[in-house]
mmCIF file of C-alpha atoms in Angstrom:
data_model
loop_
_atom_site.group_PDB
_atom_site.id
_atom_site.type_symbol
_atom_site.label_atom_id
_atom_site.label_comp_id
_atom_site.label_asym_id
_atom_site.label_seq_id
_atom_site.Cartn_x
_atom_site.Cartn_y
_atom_site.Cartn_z
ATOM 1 C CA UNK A 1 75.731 108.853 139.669
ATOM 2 C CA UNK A 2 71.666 108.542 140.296
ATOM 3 C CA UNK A 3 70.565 105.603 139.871
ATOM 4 C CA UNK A 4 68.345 106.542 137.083
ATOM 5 C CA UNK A 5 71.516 107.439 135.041
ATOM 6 C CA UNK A 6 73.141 104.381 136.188
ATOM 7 C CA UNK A 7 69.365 102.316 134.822
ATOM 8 C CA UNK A 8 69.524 104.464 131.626
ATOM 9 C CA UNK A 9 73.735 103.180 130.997
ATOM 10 C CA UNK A 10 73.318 99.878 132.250
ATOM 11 C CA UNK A 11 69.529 99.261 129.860
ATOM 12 C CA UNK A 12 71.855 100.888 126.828
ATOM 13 C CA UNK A 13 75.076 98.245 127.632
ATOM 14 C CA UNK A 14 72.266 95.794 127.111
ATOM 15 C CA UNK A 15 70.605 97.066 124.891
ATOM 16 C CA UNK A 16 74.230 97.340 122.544
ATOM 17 C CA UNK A 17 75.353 94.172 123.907
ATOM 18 C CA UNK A 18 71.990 92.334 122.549
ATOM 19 C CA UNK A 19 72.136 93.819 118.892
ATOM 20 C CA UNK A 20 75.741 93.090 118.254
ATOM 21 C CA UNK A 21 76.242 89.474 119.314
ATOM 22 C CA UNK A 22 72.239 88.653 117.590
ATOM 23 C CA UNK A 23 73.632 89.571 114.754
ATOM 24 C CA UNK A 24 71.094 92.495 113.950
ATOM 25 C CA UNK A 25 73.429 95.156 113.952
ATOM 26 C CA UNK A 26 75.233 93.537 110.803
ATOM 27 C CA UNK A 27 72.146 93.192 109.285
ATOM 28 C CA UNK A 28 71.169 96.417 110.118
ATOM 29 C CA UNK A 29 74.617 97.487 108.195
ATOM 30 C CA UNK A 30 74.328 95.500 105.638
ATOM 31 C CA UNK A 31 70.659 96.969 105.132
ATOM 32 C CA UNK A 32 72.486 100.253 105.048
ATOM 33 C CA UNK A 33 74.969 99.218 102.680
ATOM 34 C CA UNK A 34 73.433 97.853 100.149
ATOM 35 C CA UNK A 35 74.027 99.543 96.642
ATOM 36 C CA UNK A 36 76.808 101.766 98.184
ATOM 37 C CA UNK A 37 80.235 101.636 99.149
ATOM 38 C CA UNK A 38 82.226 102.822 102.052
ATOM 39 C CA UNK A 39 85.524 105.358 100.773
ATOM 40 C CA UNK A 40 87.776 106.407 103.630
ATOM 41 C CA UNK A 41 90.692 109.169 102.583
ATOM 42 C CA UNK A 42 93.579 109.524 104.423
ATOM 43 C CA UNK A 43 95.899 112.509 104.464
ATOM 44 C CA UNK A 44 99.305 111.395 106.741
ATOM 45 C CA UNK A 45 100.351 108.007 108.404
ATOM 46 C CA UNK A 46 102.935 109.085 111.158
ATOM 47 C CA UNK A 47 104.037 109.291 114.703
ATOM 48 C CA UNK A 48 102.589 112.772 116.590
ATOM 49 C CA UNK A 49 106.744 113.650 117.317
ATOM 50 C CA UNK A 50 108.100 112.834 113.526
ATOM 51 C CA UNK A 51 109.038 116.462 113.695
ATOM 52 C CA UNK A 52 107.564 117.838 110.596
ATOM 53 C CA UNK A 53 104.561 120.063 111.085
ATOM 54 C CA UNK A 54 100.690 118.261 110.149
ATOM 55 C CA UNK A 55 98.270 120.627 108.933
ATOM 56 C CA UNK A 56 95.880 118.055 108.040
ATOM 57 C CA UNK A 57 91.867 118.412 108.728
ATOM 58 C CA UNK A 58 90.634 116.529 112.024
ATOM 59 C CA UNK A 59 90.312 112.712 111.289
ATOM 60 C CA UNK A 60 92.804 112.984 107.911
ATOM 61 C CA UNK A 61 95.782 112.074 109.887
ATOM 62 C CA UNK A 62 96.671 109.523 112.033
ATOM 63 C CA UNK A 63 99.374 107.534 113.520
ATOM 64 C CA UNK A 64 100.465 104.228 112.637
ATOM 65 C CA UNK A 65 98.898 102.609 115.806
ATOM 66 C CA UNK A 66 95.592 103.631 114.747
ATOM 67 C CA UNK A 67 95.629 103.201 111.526
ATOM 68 C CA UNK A 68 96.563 99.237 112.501
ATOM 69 C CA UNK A 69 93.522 99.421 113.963
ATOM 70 C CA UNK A 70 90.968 100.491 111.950
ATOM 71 C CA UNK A 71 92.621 98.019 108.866
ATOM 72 C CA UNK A 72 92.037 95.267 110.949
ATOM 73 C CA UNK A 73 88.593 96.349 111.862
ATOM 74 C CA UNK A 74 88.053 97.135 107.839
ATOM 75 C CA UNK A 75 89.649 93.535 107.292
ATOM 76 C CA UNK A 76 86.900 92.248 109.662
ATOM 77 C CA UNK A 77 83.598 93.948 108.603
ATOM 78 C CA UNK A 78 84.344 95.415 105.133
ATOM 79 C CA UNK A 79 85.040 93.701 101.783
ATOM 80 C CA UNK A 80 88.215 96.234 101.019
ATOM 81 C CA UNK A 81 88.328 97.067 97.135
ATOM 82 C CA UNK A 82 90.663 99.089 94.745
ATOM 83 C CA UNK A 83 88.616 102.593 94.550
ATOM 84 C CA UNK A 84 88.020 101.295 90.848
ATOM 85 C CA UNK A 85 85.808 98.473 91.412
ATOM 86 C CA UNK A 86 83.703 101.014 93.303
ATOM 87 C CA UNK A 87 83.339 103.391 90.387
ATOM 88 C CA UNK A 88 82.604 100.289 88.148
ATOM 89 C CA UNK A 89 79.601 99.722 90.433
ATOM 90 C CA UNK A 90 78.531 103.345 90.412
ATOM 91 C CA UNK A 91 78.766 103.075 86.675
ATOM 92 C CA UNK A 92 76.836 99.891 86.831
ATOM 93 C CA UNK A 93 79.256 98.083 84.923
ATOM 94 C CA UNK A 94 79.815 95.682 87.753
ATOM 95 C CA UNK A 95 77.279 95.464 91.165
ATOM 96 C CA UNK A 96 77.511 96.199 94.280
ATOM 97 C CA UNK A 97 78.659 94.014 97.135
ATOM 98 C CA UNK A 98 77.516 93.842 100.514
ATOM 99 C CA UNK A 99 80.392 95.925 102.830
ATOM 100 C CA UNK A 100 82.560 97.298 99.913
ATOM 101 C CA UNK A 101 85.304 99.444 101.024
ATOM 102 C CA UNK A 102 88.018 101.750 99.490
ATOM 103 C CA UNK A 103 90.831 103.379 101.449
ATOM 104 C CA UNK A 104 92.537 106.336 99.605
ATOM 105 C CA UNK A 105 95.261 108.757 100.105
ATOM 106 C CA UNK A 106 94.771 111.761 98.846
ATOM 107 C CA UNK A 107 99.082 112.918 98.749
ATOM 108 C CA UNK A 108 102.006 110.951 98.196
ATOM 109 C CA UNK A 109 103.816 111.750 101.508
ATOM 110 C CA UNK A 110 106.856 109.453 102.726
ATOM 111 C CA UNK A 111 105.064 108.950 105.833
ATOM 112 C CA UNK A 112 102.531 106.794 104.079
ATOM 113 C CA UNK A 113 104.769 104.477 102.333
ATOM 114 C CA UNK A 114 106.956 104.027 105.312
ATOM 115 C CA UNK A 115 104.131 103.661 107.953
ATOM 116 C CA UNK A 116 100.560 102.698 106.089
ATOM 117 C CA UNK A 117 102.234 100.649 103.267
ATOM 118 C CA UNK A 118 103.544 97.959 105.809
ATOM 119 C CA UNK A 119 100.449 97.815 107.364
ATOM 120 C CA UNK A 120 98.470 97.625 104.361
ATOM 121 C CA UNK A 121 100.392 95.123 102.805
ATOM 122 C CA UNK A 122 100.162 93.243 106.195
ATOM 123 C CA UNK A 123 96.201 93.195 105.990
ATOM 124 C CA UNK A 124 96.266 92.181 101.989
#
């Protein structure tokens, strides 16, 4: 590596590092936030070798390990909602708040209610 690439990676580490633990990238997302609401759709929860052949679009699918993951980082930076509190907001009926979150499936296969539903019900 030159050392101006490794200056360039090391002044971007720092320059990450510095907006995450000041808190202004949270503020910055909140900023972004505001008046909108985040709505994630998920196609299949399962294991790559379950044996039955996923023909989902890139990013649909997943396997239970990562979808652990991103509910706990939903549980830690997102306020998760049903999908209708969202549409209540869009409607105006009900406002906004900061980080709202829905996560959706958009089929009812097996996989989800034997992988995602323990997990979901694990993170409330």
């Amino acid at each position: 590596m030159l050392w101006h690439e490794h200056l360039r990676r090391t002044a971007k580490l720092i320059l990450v590092g510095a907006t995450h633990y000041s808190g202004l990238l949270s503020w910055a997302r909140a900023a972004r936030m505001k008046d909108r609401a985040l709505i994630l759709m998920y196609h299949r929860v399962s294991p790559r070798d379950h044996g039955v052949p996923d023909y989902s679009p890139n990013g649909m699918s997943v396997t239970p390990a990562e979808f652990e993951m991103q509910m706990r980082f939903l549980r830690r930076h997102y306020e998760v909602v049903p999908l209708s509190r969202i549409v209540a907001a869009v409607r105006s009926e009900q406002a906004f708040s900061p980080n709202m979150c829905a996560v959706t499936f958009d089929d009812g296969w097996h996989d989800v209610y034997e992988y995602a539903f323990p997990i979901l019900k694990r993170h409330s």
